[in-house]
Coordinates of C-alpha atoms and ligand atoms in Angstrom, one line a residue:
Chain A
M1 CA 0.1 -0.1 0.0
A2 CA 1.1 3.5 -0.9
Q3 CA 0.7 6.0 1.9
S4 CA -1.4 6.5 5.0
I5 CA -4.4 8.8 5.1
Q6 CA -2.4 11.2 7.3
E7 CA 0.6 11.3 4.9
T8 CA -1.7 12.2 2.0
Q9 CA -3.2 15.0 4.1
E10 CA 0.2 16.3 5.0
E11 CA 1.1 16.3 1.4
L12 CA -2.0 18.3 0.4
I13 CA -1.3 20.8 3.2
E14 CA 2.2 21.2 1.7
E15 CA 0.9 21.7 -1.8
F16 CA -1.6 24.4 -0.7
G17 CA 1.2 25.9 1.3
L18 CA 2.9 27.0 -1.8
F19 CA 0.1 29.4 -2.8
D20 CA 0.0 32.8 -1.3
D21 CA -3.3 34.0 -2.5
W22 CA -6.8 32.6 -2.7
A23 CA -7.0 32.9 -6.5
D24 CA -4.0 30.4 -7.0
K25 CA -5.5 28.0 -4.5
Y26 CA -8.9 28.1 -6.3
E27 CA -7.3 27.7 -9.7
Y28 CA -5.6 24.6 -8.5
L29 CA -8.8 23.3 -6.9
I30 CA -10.6 23.9 -10.2
D31 CA -7.9 22.1 -12.1
L32 CA -8.2 19.2 -9.7
G33 CA -11.9 19.2 -10.4
K34 CA -11.4 19.2 -14.1
K35 CA -8.8 16.4 -14.0
L36 CA -11.0 14.1 -11.9
P37 CA -12.5 11.6 -14.5
N38 CA -16.2 11.9 -14.8
L39 CA -18.2 9.1 -13.0
S40 CA -19.5 6.7 -15.5
E41 CA -23.3 7.3 -16.2
A42 CA -24.0 3.8 -15.0
F43 CA -23.0 4.9 -11.6
K44 CA -25.0 8.2 -11.7
T45 CA -28.0 6.6 -10.2
E46 CA -30.7 7.8 -7.9
E47 CA -29.2 5.5 -5.3
N48 CA -25.7 7.2 -5.6
V49 CA -26.8 10.9 -5.6
I50 CA -26.4 13.2 -2.8
K51 CA -28.7 16.2 -3.5
G52 CA -27.4 19.5 -2.4
C53 CA -29.8 22.4 -2.8
Q54 CA -27.8 23.8 -5.7
S55 CA -25.6 21.1 -7.1
R56 CA -25.7 17.2 -7.0
V57 CA -22.8 14.9 -5.9
W58 CA -22.7 11.2 -6.9
L59 CA -20.7 8.7 -4.9
H60 CA -19.9 5.2 -5.8
A61 CA -18.0 2.8 -3.5
E62 CA -16.6 -0.6 -4.2
K63 CA -14.6 -3.1 -2.2
Q64 CA -11.3 -4.2 -3.9
G65 CA -9.7 -6.8 -1.6
D66 CA -9.6 -5.4 1.9
Q67 CA -9.6 -1.8 0.5
I68 CA -12.5 0.5 -0.3
V69 CA -12.4 2.4 -3.6
F70 CA -14.3 5.6 -4.1
E71 CA -15.4 7.4 -7.3
A72 CA -17.5 10.4 -7.3
D73 CA -18.6 13.4 -9.4
S74 CA -20.4 16.7 -9.0
E75 CA -22.0 19.3 -11.4
A76 CA -20.0 22.1 -9.9
V77 CA -16.3 22.1 -10.6
I78 CA -15.1 23.5 -7.3
V79 CA -17.1 20.9 -5.4
K80 CA -15.5 18.4 -7.8
G81 CA -12.0 19.6 -6.8
M82 CA -12.8 19.0 -3.2
I83 CA -14.2 15.6 -4.2
S84 CA -11.0 14.9 -5.9
M85 CA -8.9 15.6 -2.8
L86 CA -11.3 13.5 -0.6
I87 CA -10.9 10.6 -2.8
R88 CA -7.1 11.0 -2.8
V89 CA -7.1 10.9 0.9
L90 CA -9.7 8.2 1.6
S91 CA -9.8 6.0 -1.4
H92 CA -7.8 2.6 -1.4
H93 CA -7.9 2.3 2.4
T94 CA -9.4 -0.2 4.7
A95 CA -12.9 0.3 6.3
E96 CA -11.2 0.6 9.6
E97 CA -8.8 3.4 8.5
I98 CA -11.6 5.3 6.7
M99 CA -14.0 5.2 9.8
Q100 CA -11.2 6.5 12.0
A101 CA -9.9 9.2 9.6
D102 CA -10.0 12.8 10.9
L103 CA -10.0 15.0 7.9
Y104 CA -8.0 17.9 9.4
F105 CA -6.5 19.0 6.1
I106 CA -9.7 20.6 4.8
D107 CA -9.5 23.2 7.6
Q108 CA -5.7 23.6 7.3
I109 CA -5.9 24.5 3.6
G110 CA -8.7 26.9 4.4
M111 CA -11.5 25.0 2.6
S112 CA -13.8 24.2 5.6
Q113 CA -16.4 26.8 4.1
H114 CA -17.2 24.3 1.5
L115 CA -18.1 21.7 4.1
A116 CA -20.1 24.2 6.0
Q117 CA -22.4 24.9 3.2
T118 CA -24.3 21.7 3.9
R119 CA -27.5 22.5 2.2
S120 CA -26.1 23.9 -1.0
N121 CA -23.4 21.3 -2.2
G122 CA -23.8 18.1 -0.5
L123 CA -20.1 17.8 0.4
L124 CA -20.5 17.2 4.1
S125 CA -23.2 14.5 3.3
M126 CA -20.7 12.9 0.9
V127 CA -18.0 12.7 3.7
K128 CA -20.6 11.1 6.0
Q129 CA -21.6 8.8 3.2
M130 CA -18.0 7.6 2.7
K131 CA -17.7 6.8 6.3
N132 CA -21.1 4.9 6.2
Y133 CA -19.9 2.8 3.2
A134 CA -16.8 2.0 5.3
L135 CA -19.0 1.0 8.2
A136 CA -21.3 -1.1 5.9
F137 CA -18.5 -2.8 4.2
S138 CA -16.8 -3.7 7.6
A139 CA -19.9 -5.2 8.9
K140 CA -20.1 -7.5 6.0
Chain B
M1 CA -35.0 65.0 -6.0
T2 CA -31.5 63.5 -6.6
L3 CA -30.2 61.1 -4.1
D4 CA -27.0 61.5 -2.3
I5 CA -25.9 57.9 -2.4
S6 CA -22.7 58.2 -0.3
K7 CA -24.8 59.9 2.4
I8 CA -27.5 57.1 2.0
R9 CA -24.8 54.4 2.3
A10 CA -23.5 55.9 5.5
D11 CA -27.0 55.1 6.9
F12 CA -26.5 51.3 6.4
P13 CA -23.8 50.2 8.7
V14 CA -23.5 46.6 7.1
L15 CA -22.4 48.1 3.8
D16 CA -19.3 49.4 5.2
Q17 CA -17.1 46.3 5.6
Q18 CA -14.6 44.2 3.9
V19 CA -15.4 40.6 2.8
N20 CA -12.5 38.3 2.0
G21 CA -10.1 41.4 1.9
S22 CA -12.3 43.4 -0.6
P23 CA -15.1 45.9 0.0
L24 CA -18.5 44.3 0.3
V25 CA -20.7 44.5 -2.7
Y26 CA -24.2 43.6 -1.6
F27 CA -26.2 42.3 -4.7
D28 CA -28.5 40.1 -2.8
N29 CA -31.3 42.5 -2.1
A30 CA -34.2 40.3 -3.4
A31 CA -33.3 37.8 -0.7
T32 CA -33.2 40.5 2.0
T33 CA -32.5 44.1 2.0
Q34 CA -30.1 45.7 4.5
K35 CA -31.3 47.8 7.4
P36 CA -30.6 51.5 8.0
K37 CA -29.3 52.5 11.4
S38 CA -32.6 54.0 12.4
V39 CA -34.1 50.6 12.2
I40 CA -31.4 49.0 14.2
D41 CA -31.6 51.8 16.8
A42 CA -35.4 51.5 17.0
L43 CA -34.9 47.7 17.9
S44 CA -32.4 48.4 20.6
H45 CA -34.4 51.4 21.9
Y46 CA -37.5 49.3 22.3
Y47 CA -35.7 46.7 24.3
A48 CA -33.8 49.2 26.4
S49 CA -36.6 51.5 27.2
D50 CA -40.1 50.3 26.4
N51 CA -40.2 46.5 26.5
A52 CA -43.7 45.3 27.6
N53 CA -46.4 43.0 26.5
I54 CA -49.0 44.9 24.4
H55 CA -52.8 45.4 24.5
R56 CA -52.9 44.0 28.1
G57 CA -51.1 46.0 30.7
I58 CA -52.2 49.5 32.0
H59 CA -48.8 50.4 33.1
A60 CA -46.7 53.1 31.3
L61 CA -44.4 50.6 29.6
A62 CA -47.4 48.6 28.2
E63 CA -49.0 51.8 27.1
R64 CA -45.9 53.0 25.2
A65 CA -45.3 49.7 23.6
T66 CA -48.8 49.4 22.5
T67 CA -48.9 52.9 21.0
A68 CA -45.6 52.2 19.0
F69 CA -46.9 48.9 17.7
E70 CA -50.2 50.3 16.6
L71 CA -48.5 53.2 15.1
T72 CA -46.7 50.9 12.7
R73 CA -50.0 49.4 11.7
T74 CA -51.1 52.9 10.8
K75 CA -48.0 53.6 8.8
I76 CA -48.4 50.4 6.9
K77 CA -51.9 51.4 6.1
E78 CA -50.7 54.6 4.7
F79 CA -47.7 53.1 2.9
I80 CA -50.0 50.9 0.8
N81 CA -53.1 53.2 0.9
A82 CA -55.4 50.7 2.7
P83 CA -58.7 52.1 3.7
S84 CA -58.2 51.4 7.4
S85 CA -55.6 50.1 9.7
D86 CA -57.7 47.2 11.1
Q87 CA -57.3 45.6 7.7
I88 CA -53.6 45.4 8.3
I89 CA -52.9 42.0 9.9
L90 CA -49.4 41.5 11.3
T91 CA -47.9 38.1 10.6
A92 CA -44.4 36.5 10.5
G93 CA -43.8 37.2 6.8
T94 CA -45.1 36.9 3.3
T95 CA -45.1 33.0 3.8
G96 CA -47.2 33.5 7.0
S97 CA -49.6 35.8 5.4
I98 CA -50.2 33.4 2.3
N99 CA -50.7 30.5 4.6
L100 CA -53.3 32.4 6.7
V101 CA -55.3 33.1 3.6
A102 CA -55.0 29.5 2.4
Q103 CA -56.0 28.2 5.8
T104 CA -59.0 30.6 6.4
F105 CA -60.3 32.0 3.1
G106 CA -59.3 28.7 1.4
R107 CA -60.8 26.5 4.2
A108 CA -64.1 28.4 4.0
N109 CA -64.4 28.9 0.3
F110 CA -62.9 26.0 -1.7
S111 CA -64.7 22.9 -2.4
K112 CA -64.3 20.1 -4.7
G113 CA -63.5 20.9 -8.2
D114 CA -63.0 24.5 -7.5
K115 CA -59.8 26.1 -9.2
I116 CA -57.0 28.2 -7.8
L117 CA -54.9 29.8 -10.5
I118 CA -51.3 30.4 -9.8
S119 CA -48.5 31.3 -12.2
N120 CA -45.4 29.6 -13.5
L121 CA -43.4 32.6 -11.8
E122 CA -44.4 31.8 -8.2
H123 CA -42.2 31.3 -5.3
H124 CA -42.6 28.1 -3.5
S125 CA -44.4 30.1 -0.7
N126 CA -47.1 31.0 -3.2
I127 CA -47.3 27.4 -4.5
V128 CA -47.2 25.0 -1.4
P129 CA -49.8 26.5 0.8
W130 CA -52.4 26.3 -2.1
Q131 CA -51.4 22.8 -2.9
M132 CA -52.0 21.8 0.8
I133 CA -55.4 23.3 1.0
A134 CA -56.3 22.2 -2.5
E135 CA -55.5 18.5 -1.5
E136 CA -57.6 18.8 1.6
K137 CA -60.5 20.4 -0.2
G138 CA -60.3 18.5 -3.6
A139 CA -59.7 21.8 -5.4
I140 CA -57.5 22.0 -8.5
I141 CA -54.5 24.2 -9.1
E142 CA -54.0 25.5 -12.6
V143 CA -50.9 27.4 -13.8
I144 CA -50.7 30.4 -16.0
P145 CA -47.8 29.8 -18.3
V146 CA -44.8 32.3 -19.1
D147 CA -43.3 32.8 -22.3
E148 CA -39.5 32.9 -23.3
R149 CA -39.0 36.3 -21.9
G150 CA -40.5 35.4 -18.6
V151 CA -43.8 37.3 -19.2
L152 CA -47.2 35.8 -18.2
D153 CA -49.3 34.6 -21.1
L154 CA -52.5 36.8 -20.6
N155 CA -54.4 34.9 -23.3
A156 CA -53.7 31.7 -21.5
Y157 CA -54.9 33.5 -18.4
R158 CA -58.1 34.7 -19.9
N159 CA -58.8 31.1 -21.1
L160 CA -58.2 29.6 -17.7
L161 CA -60.7 32.0 -16.0
D162 CA -64.2 30.6 -15.6
A163 CA -66.8 30.4 -12.8
S164 CA -65.0 27.5 -11.1
V165 CA -62.0 29.8 -10.3
K166 CA -62.2 31.0 -6.7
L167 CA -58.9 32.6 -6.3
V168 CA -56.0 33.9 -8.3
A169 CA -52.7 33.9 -6.4
V170 CA -49.8 35.7 -8.3
N171 CA -46.8 37.6 -7.4
H172 CA -46.7 41.3 -8.3
V173 CA -43.0 40.9 -9.2
S174 CA -41.0 37.7 -9.7
N175 CA -38.2 37.2 -7.3
A176 CA -36.0 35.2 -9.7
I177 CA -36.2 37.1 -12.8
G178 CA -37.7 40.6 -11.9
T179 CA -40.7 40.5 -14.2
I180 CA -43.5 43.0 -13.1
N181 CA -46.9 41.4 -13.7
P182 CA -49.7 43.4 -15.0
I183 CA -51.8 42.9 -11.9
A184 CA -54.3 45.7 -12.5
E185 CA -55.5 44.0 -15.7
M186 CA -55.3 40.5 -14.1
I187 CA -57.4 41.7 -11.0
Q188 CA -60.1 43.2 -13.2
L189 CA -60.3 40.0 -15.4
A190 CA -60.5 37.8 -12.2
H191 CA -63.1 40.0 -10.7
A192 CA -65.2 39.9 -13.9
H193 CA -65.4 36.2 -13.4
G194 CA -66.1 36.4 -9.7
A195 CA -62.7 35.2 -8.6
K196 CA -60.7 36.8 -5.7
V197 CA -57.1 37.7 -6.1
M198 CA -54.1 37.3 -3.7
I199 CA -51.0 39.3 -4.6
D200 CA -47.7 38.3 -3.3
G201 CA -46.0 41.6 -3.0
A202 CA -42.7 40.3 -1.4
Q203 CA -40.7 41.7 -4.2
S204 CA -42.8 44.8 -5.2
I205 CA -43.2 46.4 -1.8
A206 CA -39.7 48.0 -1.8
H207 CA -39.6 48.7 -5.5
L208 CA -42.9 49.8 -6.8
D209 CA -45.7 52.2 -5.5
I210 CA -48.5 50.1 -4.0
D211 CA -51.9 51.3 -3.7
V212 CA -54.2 48.4 -2.8
Q213 CA -57.4 50.3 -3.4
A214 CA -56.5 51.7 -6.8
L215 CA -55.5 48.3 -7.8
D216 CA -58.6 46.8 -6.2
I217 CA -56.6 44.1 -4.6
D218 CA -58.4 41.5 -2.5
F219 CA -55.3 40.3 -0.5
F220 CA -51.8 41.6 -0.4
A221 CA -48.8 40.1 1.3
F222 CA -45.3 41.3 2.0
S223 CA -42.4 40.8 4.4
A224 CA -40.8 43.8 6.4
H225 CA -37.2 42.3 5.8
K226 CA -37.5 43.0 2.1
L227 CA -38.4 46.6 2.8
F228 CA -35.3 47.6 4.8
G229 CA -37.1 46.4 7.9
P230 CA -36.5 43.6 10.4
T231 CA -37.0 39.9 9.7
G232 CA -39.8 38.0 11.4
V233 CA -42.6 40.5 10.5
G234 CA -45.1 40.3 7.6
V235 CA -48.2 41.9 6.6
L236 CA -51.6 40.7 5.3
Y237 CA -53.8 43.3 3.8
G238 CA -57.4 42.2 3.0
K239 CA -60.7 43.6 1.9
R240 CA -62.9 44.1 5.0
E241 CA -65.8 42.0 3.9
L242 CA -63.4 39.2 3.1
L243 CA -61.4 39.4 6.4
E244 CA -64.6 39.6 8.4
S245 CA -66.2 36.5 6.7
M246 CA -63.1 34.4 7.2
P247 CA -62.9 32.1 10.2
P248 CA -60.0 32.7 12.6
Y249 CA -56.7 31.0 11.9
Q250 CA -54.6 30.1 15.1
G251 CA -56.4 30.1 18.5
G252 CA -55.0 31.6 21.6
G253 CA -54.8 35.0 23.4
E254 CA -55.4 38.3 21.9
M255 CA -57.7 36.7 19.2
I256 CA -60.6 36.3 21.5
K257 CA -63.2 38.4 23.0
E258 CA -64.6 36.0 25.6
V259 CA -63.6 32.4 26.5
S260 CA -65.6 29.9 28.4
F261 CA -65.5 26.1 28.3
E262 CA -68.8 26.2 26.6
G263 CA -67.7 28.3 23.7
T264 CA -65.5 31.3 22.6
T265 CA -66.3 34.5 20.8
Y266 CA -63.6 35.9 18.6
N267 CA -62.1 39.4 18.7
E268 CA -62.6 41.8 15.9
L269 CA -60.1 42.8 13.2
P270 CA -57.2 42.8 13.0
Y271 CA -56.9 40.9 16.4
K272 CA -59.0 37.9 15.3
F273 CA -55.9 36.9 13.2
E274 CA -53.2 37.7 15.6
A275 CA -53.2 35.1 18.3
G276 CA -50.6 35.2 20.9
T277 CA -47.9 37.9 21.7
P278 CA -46.7 39.2 18.4
N279 CA -43.2 40.1 17.4
I280 CA -43.4 43.5 19.1
A281 CA -39.9 44.8 18.8
D282 CA -39.6 44.0 15.2
V283 CA -43.1 45.5 14.2
I284 CA -42.1 48.7 16.1
A285 CA -38.8 48.8 14.2
L286 CA -40.6 48.4 10.8
S287 CA -42.0 52.0 11.5
A288 CA -38.5 53.3 11.2
A289 CA -38.0 51.5 7.8
I290 CA -41.2 53.0 6.4
D291 CA -40.2 56.5 7.7
Y292 CA -36.8 55.9 6.0
V293 CA -38.2 55.2 2.6
N294 CA -40.9 58.0 3.0
A295 CA -38.3 60.6 3.8
L296 CA -36.2 59.7 0.6
S297 CA -39.0 59.8 -1.9
K298 CA -40.0 56.5 -3.6
E299 CA -39.8 58.2 -7.0
A300 CA -36.1 59.0 -6.6
L301 CA -35.3 55.6 -5.2
F302 CA -37.0 53.7 -8.1
T303 CA -35.3 55.8 -10.7
Q304 CA -31.8 55.1 -9.1
E305 CA -32.7 51.4 -9.2
L306 CA -33.8 51.3 -12.8
A307 CA -30.6 53.3 -13.8
L308 CA -28.7 50.5 -12.0
L309 CA -30.6 47.8 -13.9
A310 CA -30.0 49.4 -17.2
Y311 CA -26.3 49.9 -16.7
A312 CA -25.7 46.3 -15.3
T313 CA -27.8 44.8 -18.2
E314 CA -25.5 46.6 -20.7
Q315 CA -22.3 45.7 -19.0
L316 CA -23.3 42.0 -18.6
S317 CA -24.3 41.9 -22.2
T318 CA -20.7 42.3 -23.2
I319 CA -19.5 39.0 -21.6
P320 CA -19.2 36.3 -23.9
G321 CA -21.5 33.2 -23.4
L322 CA -23.6 35.1 -20.8
R323 CA -27.4 34.8 -21.2
I324 CA -29.7 36.9 -19.2
I325 CA -32.8 34.9 -18.1
G326 CA -35.9 37.1 -17.9
T327 CA -36.1 39.8 -20.5
A328 CA -39.5 41.2 -19.7
P329 CA -39.9 44.8 -20.8
D330 CA -41.2 45.7 -17.3
K331 CA -38.7 44.5 -14.7
I332 CA -37.5 45.6 -11.4
A333 CA -33.7 45.7 -10.7
V334 CA -33.1 42.0 -10.8
I335 CA -30.9 40.2 -13.2
S336 CA -30.7 36.5 -13.5
F337 CA -28.1 35.0 -15.8
V338 CA -26.2 31.9 -16.7
I339 CA -22.9 31.4 -18.5
E340 CA -22.4 28.7 -21.1
G341 CA -20.5 25.7 -19.6
I342 CA -20.3 27.0 -16.1
H343 CA -22.3 25.9 -13.0
P344 CA -23.9 29.0 -11.1
Q345 CA -22.7 27.7 -7.8
D346 CA -19.0 27.9 -9.0
L347 CA -19.5 31.6 -9.9
G348 CA -21.2 32.3 -6.6
V349 CA -18.3 30.8 -4.7
L350 CA -15.6 32.8 -6.6
L351 CA -17.6 36.0 -6.6
D352 CA -17.8 35.6 -2.8
K353 CA -14.0 35.6 -2.7
F354 CA -14.1 38.9 -4.4
G355 CA -16.4 40.2 -1.8
I356 CA -19.4 40.1 -4.0
A357 CA -22.7 38.7 -2.6
I358 CA -25.2 37.4 -5.2
R359 CA -27.5 34.5 -5.1
T360 CA -27.2 31.3 -7.0
G361 CA -29.4 28.4 -7.3
H362 CA -33.1 27.9 -7.9
H363 CA -34.3 30.8 -6.0
C364 CA -37.2 28.8 -4.5
V365 CA -38.9 28.7 -8.0
Q366 CA -38.2 25.2 -9.1
P367 CA -41.1 25.2 -11.6
L368 CA -39.8 28.3 -13.2
M369 CA -36.2 26.9 -13.5
K370 CA -37.7 23.8 -15.0
R371 CA -39.7 26.0 -17.6
F372 CA -36.4 27.4 -18.7
G373 CA -34.6 24.1 -18.6
L374 CA -32.0 25.3 -16.0
P375 CA -31.1 23.8 -12.6
G376 CA -30.6 27.4 -11.4
T377 CA -29.1 30.8 -12.3
C378 CA -26.9 33.6 -10.8
R379 CA -28.9 36.4 -9.7
A380 CA -27.8 40.0 -8.9
S381 CA -30.6 42.2 -7.4
F382 CA -30.1 45.9 -6.5
A383 CA -31.4 48.4 -4.1
F384 CA -31.1 52.2 -4.2
Y385 CA -28.0 52.1 -2.1
N386 CA -26.0 50.3 -4.7
T387 CA -23.7 52.1 -7.0
F388 CA -22.5 52.0 -10.6
E389 CA -18.9 51.5 -9.3
E390 CA -20.1 48.4 -7.6
I391 CA -21.5 47.1 -10.8
D392 CA -18.0 47.7 -12.3
L393 CA -16.5 45.7 -9.5
F394 CA -18.9 43.1 -10.0
V395 CA -18.5 42.8 -13.8
K396 CA -14.7 42.8 -13.4
A397 CA -14.8 40.1 -10.8
L398 CA -17.2 38.1 -12.9
R399 CA -14.9 38.2 -15.8
R400 CA -12.0 36.9 -13.7
S401 CA -14.1 34.2 -12.2
I402 CA -15.2 33.1 -15.6
N403 CA -11.5 33.0 -16.8
M404 CA -10.7 30.9 -13.7
L405 CA -13.5 28.4 -14.5
Q406 CA -13.0 28.1 -18.2
Ligands
LIG501 C1 -41.9 36.5 -4.5 C2 -41.7 36.0 -3.1 N1 -42.8 35.3 -2.4 C3 -42.6 35.0 -1.2 C4 -41.4 35.0 -0.5 C5 -41.4 34.6 1.0 O1 -41.0 35.5 1.8 P1 -40.7 35.3 3.3 O2 -39.7 34.2 3.2 O3 -40.1 36.5 3.8 O4 -41.9 34.8 3.9 C6 -40.3 35.5 -1.2 C7 -39.0 35.6 -0.4 O5 -38.0 35.4 -1.1 C8 -40.5 36.1 -2.5 O6 -39.4 36.6 -3.2

């Protein structure tokens, strides 16, 4: 296995530390969003959707060996950039690791505002849903 | 009268601040307007010196509070030219006023097969209360369509009107796209078919002159917070014979004349519809908001807003890929737009970083968004305290945001 959840978070914090203004940070985030592959239409189901009041998020989870692999998508590219980071941090880890993860990097890179806008973008629900999948898979 | 905008801006403390390192540009006035200092002062003055429950005590504070509360009612009556203050019912907001009419007038007058006409422009607040009572009574809701510009189709409206229509409930102005509806004509047509008309005035109260008698309006609703007043206060105006014939809404103190376990008699207007201790402080502070607008001349305020609308429309039209949604010839200062290939939410997030507050999303008018085939729009809505310089800042930030997103 590559690196721990904590190591990836530290890596992201370091990457964002290179930017000195918000516009650079957001350009990077937008770029991450654009580079994240679109979720295949087959997974954009009613079951996988997390409805925000303004934009939708789709989350698909799969078990590969003892790891959980996440794929996700959003209509809004900034949200998609956030999703990209969450996947980079949480995907390909065990249920146990995911359930215990404390996602401190979001606050440290100054992006907690996007998790606070619960109703508008569905991101917070997505994080909860990722943990729920971990819980469900570990129970199986 | 020309307005001294910088002097006016100094009356609104909230406008003078930095957001994310830039001066705040507040273009979300259709959601709620900012409050002049006189309104904020009236609120704290009330709590600091006059706080008491109204209509009950005989002590000095109760008398002062009651007088101030009833004075607001009189000012509202004058502001919308109602015939009498007892036709001014104080509620919690436009939503509260519409629900009151649905649950009293609707309960007493709708029966199976009756029709309620609403329009495709309506805010959810002027849809859901009618759906609730229609379901209960077996009444039918029909919808007046809008054209590509966001203008109501009056021919379709004429065709929908018949003797089974009991009520027409439409907004005076659309919150999402700014269309001003021809309510005078619509009311005449409705009355000719024996239907009553409820006007949702949430978006017109601060931007158009309202004369409920000249327009022959049966019910008119608005919220104080969209008229530079506090949140938590709304108004329902109704014609006397309608209000008198309607059953009471909520039961409790204030709305009764006499209570016994055998039966209760109800108070007269307006108290019949005002159960319980009202939002005394905010009602009193609404007086200050009305005084503020009256002192400035509505005419001058509306002229300033329309100049802002014209300038913003012209500036936005120079942005490639930008499409304005809602191009009615009669509009208030609201511009809804979308940009090819960009989700409105992304623009809202970036504009906020530039200190610019606009609204993005469906604006509580999902059926209208569906009509235009959009999940949502970006909406900039102006008030008289906004400036041409702010529009320049907005357009510049918008261009930069679009660059970042494309
Ligand atoms: C046209 C319209 N109707 C009704 C409402 C609801 O007003 P309130 O939330 O103050 O009750 C609004 C508020 O946005 C509105 O714009």
